[in-house]
Coordinates of C-alpha atoms and ligand atoms in Angstrom, one line a residue:
M1 CA 173.9 64.8 310.4
P2 CA 177.4 65.7 311.8
D3 CA 180.2 63.9 309.9
D4 CA 181.5 62.1 313.0
S5 CA 178.1 61.0 314.3
P6 CA 178.3 57.5 315.6
L7 CA 176.7 54.8 313.6
Q8 CA 174.1 53.8 316.2
S9 CA 172.5 57.2 316.4
Q10 CA 171.8 56.7 312.7
T11 CA 170.3 53.2 312.9
P12 CA 168.3 53.1 316.1
D13 CA 166.7 49.7 315.3
A14 CA 167.9 48.4 312.0
L15 CA 164.6 49.2 310.3
M16 CA 163.7 47.2 307.2
L17 CA 162.3 48.9 304.1
F18 CA 158.9 47.7 303.1
G19 CA 157.3 48.4 299.6
F20 CA 160.2 46.8 297.6
W21 CA 161.2 43.7 295.7
Y22 CA 163.4 41.2 297.5
R23 CA 165.1 38.0 296.4
A24 CA 163.4 35.1 298.1
V25 CA 164.9 31.8 296.8
P26 CA 167.1 30.6 294.0
S27 CA 165.0 29.2 291.1
N28 CA 166.7 25.8 291.2
Q29 CA 165.7 25.2 294.8
L30 CA 162.1 24.8 293.9
R31 CA 160.8 22.0 291.8
R32 CA 157.2 21.8 290.4
G33 CA 154.7 20.8 293.0
Q34 CA 157.0 21.8 295.8
L35 CA 156.6 24.2 298.8
A36 CA 159.4 25.9 300.6
K37 CA 159.4 27.9 303.8
T38 CA 161.3 31.1 303.9
M39 CA 161.4 34.4 305.8
L40 CA 161.8 38.0 304.5
L41 CA 161.6 41.1 306.6
E42 CA 160.4 39.0 309.6
Q43 CA 157.5 37.7 307.6
S44 CA 157.1 33.9 307.2
L45 CA 156.4 33.0 303.6
V46 CA 155.7 29.8 301.8
I47 CA 157.0 29.8 298.3
G48 CA 156.0 27.2 295.8
R49 CA 156.0 26.2 292.1
D50 CA 152.8 25.0 290.4
Q51 CA 152.3 22.2 287.9
Q52 CA 153.0 24.6 285.0
G53 CA 156.2 25.7 286.6
Q54 CA 154.9 29.2 287.7
P55 CA 156.1 30.2 291.2
F56 CA 153.9 31.8 293.9
A57 CA 154.3 33.3 297.3
L58 CA 151.9 33.1 300.2
R59 CA 152.0 34.2 303.8
D60 CA 152.8 31.1 305.8
A61 CA 149.8 31.3 308.0
C62 CA 146.3 30.1 307.3
P63 CA 143.7 32.9 307.6
H64 CA 141.5 30.5 309.6
R65 CA 143.6 29.9 312.7
G66 CA 147.2 30.5 311.6
M67 CA 148.5 27.1 310.9
P68 CA 151.5 27.4 308.6
L69 CA 150.4 26.6 305.1
S70 CA 153.9 25.1 304.5
C71 CA 152.7 22.2 306.7
G72 CA 149.8 21.5 304.4
H73 CA 149.4 19.6 301.2
F74 CA 150.0 21.0 297.7
D75 CA 148.5 19.3 294.6
G76 CA 150.3 21.6 292.1
Q77 CA 147.4 24.1 292.0
Q78 CA 145.8 24.5 295.5
V79 CA 147.3 24.5 298.9
E80 CA 145.3 22.6 301.5
C81 CA 145.8 23.6 305.2
C82 CA 146.6 20.6 307.4
Y83 CA 144.4 21.7 310.3
H84 CA 140.8 21.9 308.9
G85 CA 141.5 21.3 305.2
W86 CA 140.6 24.8 303.9
R87 CA 141.9 25.0 300.3
F88 CA 143.4 28.1 298.7
D89 CA 144.4 29.0 295.1
A90 CA 148.2 29.0 295.2
H91 CA 148.5 32.3 293.2
S92 CA 145.7 34.5 294.4
G93 CA 145.4 33.0 297.9
Q94 CA 141.6 32.9 297.3
C95 CA 139.8 30.3 299.4
Q96 CA 138.3 27.5 297.2
L97 CA 136.9 25.1 299.8
I98 CA 135.9 24.9 303.4
P99 CA 135.2 21.2 304.0
S100 CA 133.2 21.8 307.3
L101 CA 130.4 23.8 305.6
V102 CA 127.1 22.1 305.0
P103 CA 125.1 23.0 301.8
E104 CA 122.7 25.4 303.6
Q105 CA 125.6 27.5 305.0
T106 CA 126.1 30.4 302.7
L107 CA 129.5 31.8 303.9
K108 CA 131.0 33.5 300.9
I109 CA 134.3 31.6 300.8
D110 CA 135.6 33.5 297.7
R111 CA 135.9 36.6 299.9
I112 CA 138.5 34.8 302.1
Y113 CA 142.1 35.1 301.1
A114 CA 145.3 33.7 302.5
G115 CA 147.8 36.6 302.2
S116 CA 149.7 36.4 298.9
Y117 CA 152.6 38.4 297.5
P118 CA 153.5 39.6 294.0
Y119 CA 156.3 37.5 292.6
E120 CA 158.6 37.4 289.6
E121 CA 161.2 34.9 288.5
R122 CA 164.2 36.7 287.1
D123 CA 167.9 35.9 286.6
D124 CA 167.7 32.5 288.4
F125 CA 165.9 33.9 291.5
I126 CA 162.3 34.1 292.6
W127 CA 161.7 37.7 293.7
V128 CA 158.8 38.7 296.1
F129 CA 157.4 42.1 296.6
I130 CA 156.9 42.9 300.3
P131 CA 154.2 45.6 300.5
D132 CA 154.1 48.3 303.2
P133 CA 152.4 47.0 306.3
G134 CA 148.7 47.7 306.4
A135 CA 148.5 47.7 302.6
T136 CA 146.3 45.2 301.0
G137 CA 147.7 41.7 300.6
A138 CA 147.9 40.5 304.2
G139 CA 144.9 38.7 305.3
F140 CA 141.5 38.8 303.8
S141 CA 141.6 40.6 300.5
K142 CA 143.1 40.4 297.0
P143 CA 146.7 41.6 296.9
A144 CA 147.6 44.8 295.0
P145 CA 150.0 44.3 292.1
A146 CA 153.6 45.5 292.6
P147 CA 154.1 49.1 291.3
T148 CA 157.3 48.2 289.4
P149 CA 158.9 45.1 287.8
S150 CA 161.5 43.4 289.9
P151 CA 165.2 44.5 289.5
E152 CA 167.3 42.8 286.9
V153 CA 171.0 42.1 286.2
P154 CA 172.0 44.5 283.4
K155 CA 172.9 42.6 280.2
F156 CA 174.5 43.9 277.0
S157 CA 174.3 41.1 274.5
E158 CA 171.9 38.4 273.4
H159 CA 174.1 35.5 274.6
Y160 CA 175.5 35.4 278.1
K161 CA 176.2 33.2 281.1
L162 CA 174.6 33.6 284.5
A163 CA 175.7 32.3 287.9
Y164 CA 174.7 33.0 291.5
L165 CA 176.1 32.8 295.0
T166 CA 174.3 33.1 298.2
A167 CA 175.4 33.3 301.9
D168 CA 173.7 33.9 305.2
L169 CA 175.1 36.7 307.3
P170 CA 174.7 36.9 311.0
C171 CA 174.1 40.6 311.2
S172 CA 171.5 43.3 310.5
V173 CA 170.8 44.3 306.9
D174 CA 172.6 47.7 307.6
H175 CA 175.9 46.0 308.6
G176 CA 175.5 43.7 305.6
I177 CA 175.1 46.6 303.2
I178 CA 177.7 48.9 304.6
G179 CA 180.1 46.0 304.7
L180 CA 179.4 45.4 301.1
M181 CA 180.3 49.0 300.0
D182 CA 183.1 49.6 302.4
P183 CA 186.3 50.1 300.4
A184 CA 188.8 50.0 303.3
H185 CA 188.4 46.3 304.4
G186 CA 189.8 45.0 301.1
P187 CA 193.5 44.8 302.0
F188 CA 192.7 43.2 305.3
V189 CA 189.9 40.8 304.6
H190 CA 190.4 39.9 301.0
Q191 CA 194.0 38.7 300.9
A192 CA 195.1 35.8 298.8
W193 CA 198.4 35.0 297.1
W194 CA 196.8 35.2 293.6
W195 CA 195.0 38.3 294.5
R196 CA 196.7 41.0 296.5
S197 CA 198.5 41.6 299.8
Q198 CA 198.3 44.2 302.5
K199 CA 201.3 45.8 300.9
S200 CA 199.4 46.6 297.8
I201 CA 197.4 49.3 299.7
H202 CA 197.5 52.6 297.8
E203 CA 195.7 55.9 297.6
K204 CA 192.6 56.0 295.5
Q205 CA 190.3 58.8 294.3
K206 CA 186.8 58.1 292.9
N207 CA 184.0 60.3 291.8
F208 CA 180.5 59.8 293.0
E209 CA 177.2 61.3 291.9
P210 CA 173.6 61.1 293.1
I211 CA 171.1 59.0 291.2
P212 CA 167.4 58.4 292.0
Y213 CA 167.3 56.7 295.5
G214 CA 171.0 56.0 295.4
F215 CA 174.5 56.9 294.3
R216 CA 176.9 56.0 291.5
M217 CA 180.6 55.6 291.5
S218 CA 181.1 57.2 288.1
A219 CA 182.4 55.3 285.1
H220 CA 186.2 54.9 285.6
T221 CA 189.0 52.5 284.9
P222 CA 188.6 49.9 287.5
S223 CA 190.9 49.4 290.4
S224 CA 193.8 47.3 289.3
N225 CA 193.2 44.9 292.1
S226 CA 189.6 44.1 291.4
A227 CA 188.7 40.5 290.3
P228 CA 186.8 41.0 287.1
Y229 CA 189.4 43.6 286.0
K230 CA 192.2 41.0 286.3
L231 CA 190.2 38.6 284.1
L232 CA 189.2 41.4 281.6
R233 CA 192.8 42.3 281.1
L234 CA 193.1 39.0 279.2
Y235 CA 190.7 40.4 276.7
A236 CA 191.2 44.1 276.3
D237 CA 193.6 47.0 276.8
A238 CA 193.7 48.2 280.3
D239 CA 192.5 51.7 279.4
S240 CA 189.5 50.5 277.4
I241 CA 188.0 48.9 280.5
T242 CA 185.4 51.0 282.4
T243 CA 183.4 50.1 285.4
T244 CA 180.3 51.7 287.0
I245 CA 179.1 50.8 290.4
D246 CA 175.6 51.9 291.6
F247 CA 173.9 51.5 294.9
V248 CA 170.1 51.9 295.0
L249 CA 167.6 51.5 297.8
P250 CA 166.6 49.2 299.4
N251 CA 169.6 46.9 298.9
L252 CA 170.8 46.8 295.3
R253 CA 174.5 47.1 294.3
S254 CA 175.1 46.7 290.6
E255 CA 178.5 46.7 289.0
I256 CA 179.0 46.9 285.3
I257 CA 182.4 46.4 283.6
R258 CA 182.7 46.9 279.9
A259 CA 185.7 46.3 277.6
G260 CA 184.7 46.7 274.0
K261 CA 182.2 44.0 273.1
Y262 CA 182.9 42.2 276.3
W263 CA 181.0 42.8 279.5
F264 CA 180.6 41.6 283.0
S265 CA 177.8 42.7 285.3
S266 CA 176.5 41.7 288.7
L267 CA 173.6 42.6 290.9
T268 CA 174.2 42.0 294.6
T269 CA 171.5 42.2 297.2
V270 CA 171.5 42.1 300.9
T271 CA 168.1 40.9 302.1
P272 CA 166.8 41.4 305.6
I273 CA 165.6 38.1 307.1
T274 CA 165.1 39.2 310.7
R275 CA 166.5 42.3 312.4
S276 CA 169.7 40.4 313.2
Q277 CA 170.1 38.2 310.2
C278 CA 170.5 38.9 306.5
R279 CA 171.4 37.1 303.3
I280 CA 173.7 38.2 300.5
D281 CA 173.0 37.0 297.0
V282 CA 175.3 37.8 294.1
V283 CA 174.0 37.2 290.6
A284 CA 176.5 37.8 287.8
A285 CA 176.1 37.8 284.0
W286 CA 178.9 38.0 281.4
N287 CA 179.8 37.2 277.8
L288 CA 183.5 36.6 278.5
F289 CA 185.1 33.2 278.1
R290 CA 181.9 31.6 277.0
W291 CA 184.1 29.3 275.0
L292 CA 186.2 28.4 278.0
P293 CA 184.8 25.3 279.8
F294 CA 186.0 26.4 283.2
G295 CA 185.0 30.1 283.0
P296 CA 181.9 30.0 285.1
Q297 CA 183.5 27.7 287.7
L298 CA 186.5 29.8 287.9
L299 CA 184.5 32.9 288.4
K300 CA 182.3 31.2 291.0
F301 CA 185.4 30.1 292.8
V302 CA 186.8 33.6 292.9
F303 CA 183.5 35.1 294.1
A304 CA 182.8 32.3 296.6
K305 CA 186.2 33.1 298.2
F306 CA 185.2 36.8 298.5
V307 CA 181.7 36.2 299.9
E308 CA 183.1 33.6 302.4
Q309 CA 185.7 36.1 303.6
D310 CA 183.0 38.7 304.1
R311 CA 180.7 36.2 305.8
R312 CA 183.4 35.1 308.2
T313 CA 184.3 38.7 308.9
M314 CA 180.6 39.6 309.7
E315 CA 180.4 36.5 311.9
L316 CA 183.3 37.7 314.0
Q317 CA 181.9 41.3 314.0
S318 CA 178.6 40.0 315.3
E319 CA 180.4 38.8 318.5
G320 CA 181.6 42.4 319.1
L321 CA 178.3 43.9 318.3
K322 CA 176.5 41.8 321.0
H323 CA 177.7 44.2 323.6
N324 CA 176.3 47.2 321.8
P325 CA 179.5 49.2 321.5
H326 CA 179.7 52.7 320.2
L327 CA 180.6 52.8 316.6
M328 CA 181.7 55.5 314.1
L329 CA 181.8 56.3 310.5
I330 CA 184.8 58.3 309.2
D331 CA 185.6 60.3 306.1
D332 CA 186.1 59.5 303.3
A333 CA 186.2 55.7 303.4
D334 CA 182.8 55.5 305.3
R335 CA 181.1 58.2 303.3
P336 CA 179.1 55.7 301.1
A337 CA 177.9 54.2 304.4
K338 CA 176.7 57.6 305.5
W339 CA 174.9 58.1 302.2
Y340 CA 173.2 54.8 302.7
F341 CA 171.9 55.8 306.1
G342 CA 170.9 59.2 304.6
L343 CA 169.0 57.6 301.7
K344 CA 167.3 55.2 304.1
N345 CA 166.2 58.0 306.4
A346 CA 164.9 60.0 303.4
M347 CA 162.9 57.0 302.3
L348 CA 161.4 56.4 305.7
E349 CA 160.7 60.1 306.1
M350 CA 158.9 60.2 302.7
K351 CA 156.9 57.1 303.5
K352 CA 155.9 58.6 306.8
N353 CA 155.1 62.2 305.9
G354 CA 154.8 62.1 302.2
G355 CA 156.4 64.9 300.1
E356 CA 159.6 64.8 298.1
F357 CA 162.5 62.3 298.5
R358 CA 165.2 64.4 300.1
H359 CA 168.4 63.0 298.6
P360 CA 171.4 63.2 301.0
M361 CA 173.8 64.2 298.2
S362 CA 173.4 67.7 296.6
G363 CA 175.8 66.9 293.7
P364 CA 178.9 65.1 292.5
V365 CA 181.6 64.4 295.2
T366 CA 185.2 63.1 294.9
L367 CA 186.3 60.8 297.7
R368 CA 189.8 59.7 298.6
W369 CA 191.0 56.8 300.6
R370 CA 193.8 54.2 300.8
S371 CA 192.9 50.6 300.1
Ligands
LIG1 S1 143.8 26.7 310.5 FE1 143.9 26.3 308.4 S2 142.0 25.4 308.0 FE2 141.9 25.9 310.1
LIG2 FE1 184.2 42.4 301.1

C-alpha cells in the first residue's frame, strides 16, 4: 500500500466485520419484560430482558413470514409473533407453539428457530455477537456459542465507578474509527477555555507497537493536554502518571491511565449500524474521587463535550462526503488510520482465504506530529 494512497482506494465499500462482539444497547434502557428494536451491521435485532432479568437477542423477523418479532407480545419468557401467533423461546429462539396446527399434524416445531444471537451483559451494556454470514444462528437452527467472551473495560481495584456515554454518528464505521484515533484534530475541534487553545499546538513523539489484531501506543507520560491527565495531576506527581492506548479490531479503543494506586480506564467502541451510520459508546471506569460527590458528573460533562464536538464534526464532514471526494491519509498523523485499514484488510483476507493474519506492522514504530 503506497504511503500516499487515497483513503477511498482502501475502503471501497465501508465493509463491516462479522464474527465479533458489538455493543447493542445500554443496560438501563431495557427493563424486565421489555423488547427493544435495534440494528447492528444492517441486521434488525430485537433485544429483550426476561422475567429473571436476563437479556436476549433475536433476529427481528419471524421465521414464518418475516413479521418483526418486536411487534409481537412478550410475556417475560416467550415472544409471540403478532401475525399468526407462533411462540418462541426468548433465549434460544426455539419454536414452542404454532396455534394453527391441529393434533394430527406432526410438524416438528422444536426444529424451527427464530434466529438468535449470543449475548452478554457487561459494564452497563448488552453486547451481542454477530456471527459471520452463513454461519449457524440465522434462520432455522440452534445458534453456535460465541468463540470468546465479550470485551471488558480493564479494572485495577475491587471498588470503582462506571459511567457511559453514547452518540450516533452520521458516517461509516471507518470514518468513525479513524476520527477517533486521529491526533491532529484535537487543537481544532476540541477547544475550550478550560481545556486548550489552538496556540497550545506542539510537536509530539509517540512509540507504537503491534499487538494481536491491533496496535498499542506504548506506555508513556500522557499528553499534558489530555482530560484524565489534568484530573490525575490532582492526585499524583506528573511523572508517575502513565497511559497506554490500544486499538484492536473490530472497533475497540482502550485507554488506561495509572498513577500509583489510582487508575482511570475506558473502552470506546464505534459500532456499525448501517454502511453510512455508526454509534460511538464510551464506557469509563475509575477509582479516583470516589469520595467526591460530583466526580462522575464532572467526568461525564467533560466527556460529553468531547463526544459532542466529534459528533458535530462528523455531521459536517458527512456533507462533504456526499459528493464522494478524493481523500488522502498523510504521514505521520494519519499513520494509525492506515494501520486500521491494513488490519481490517488482513482480517477480511484471513476470513476469505484462511491462513495467517498478516499484521500490517512489522515492529515498533515512532511517529511524530504536531497537535
Ligand atoms: S409471520 Fe410470524 S407467525 Fe406468521
Ligand atoms: Fe475527537
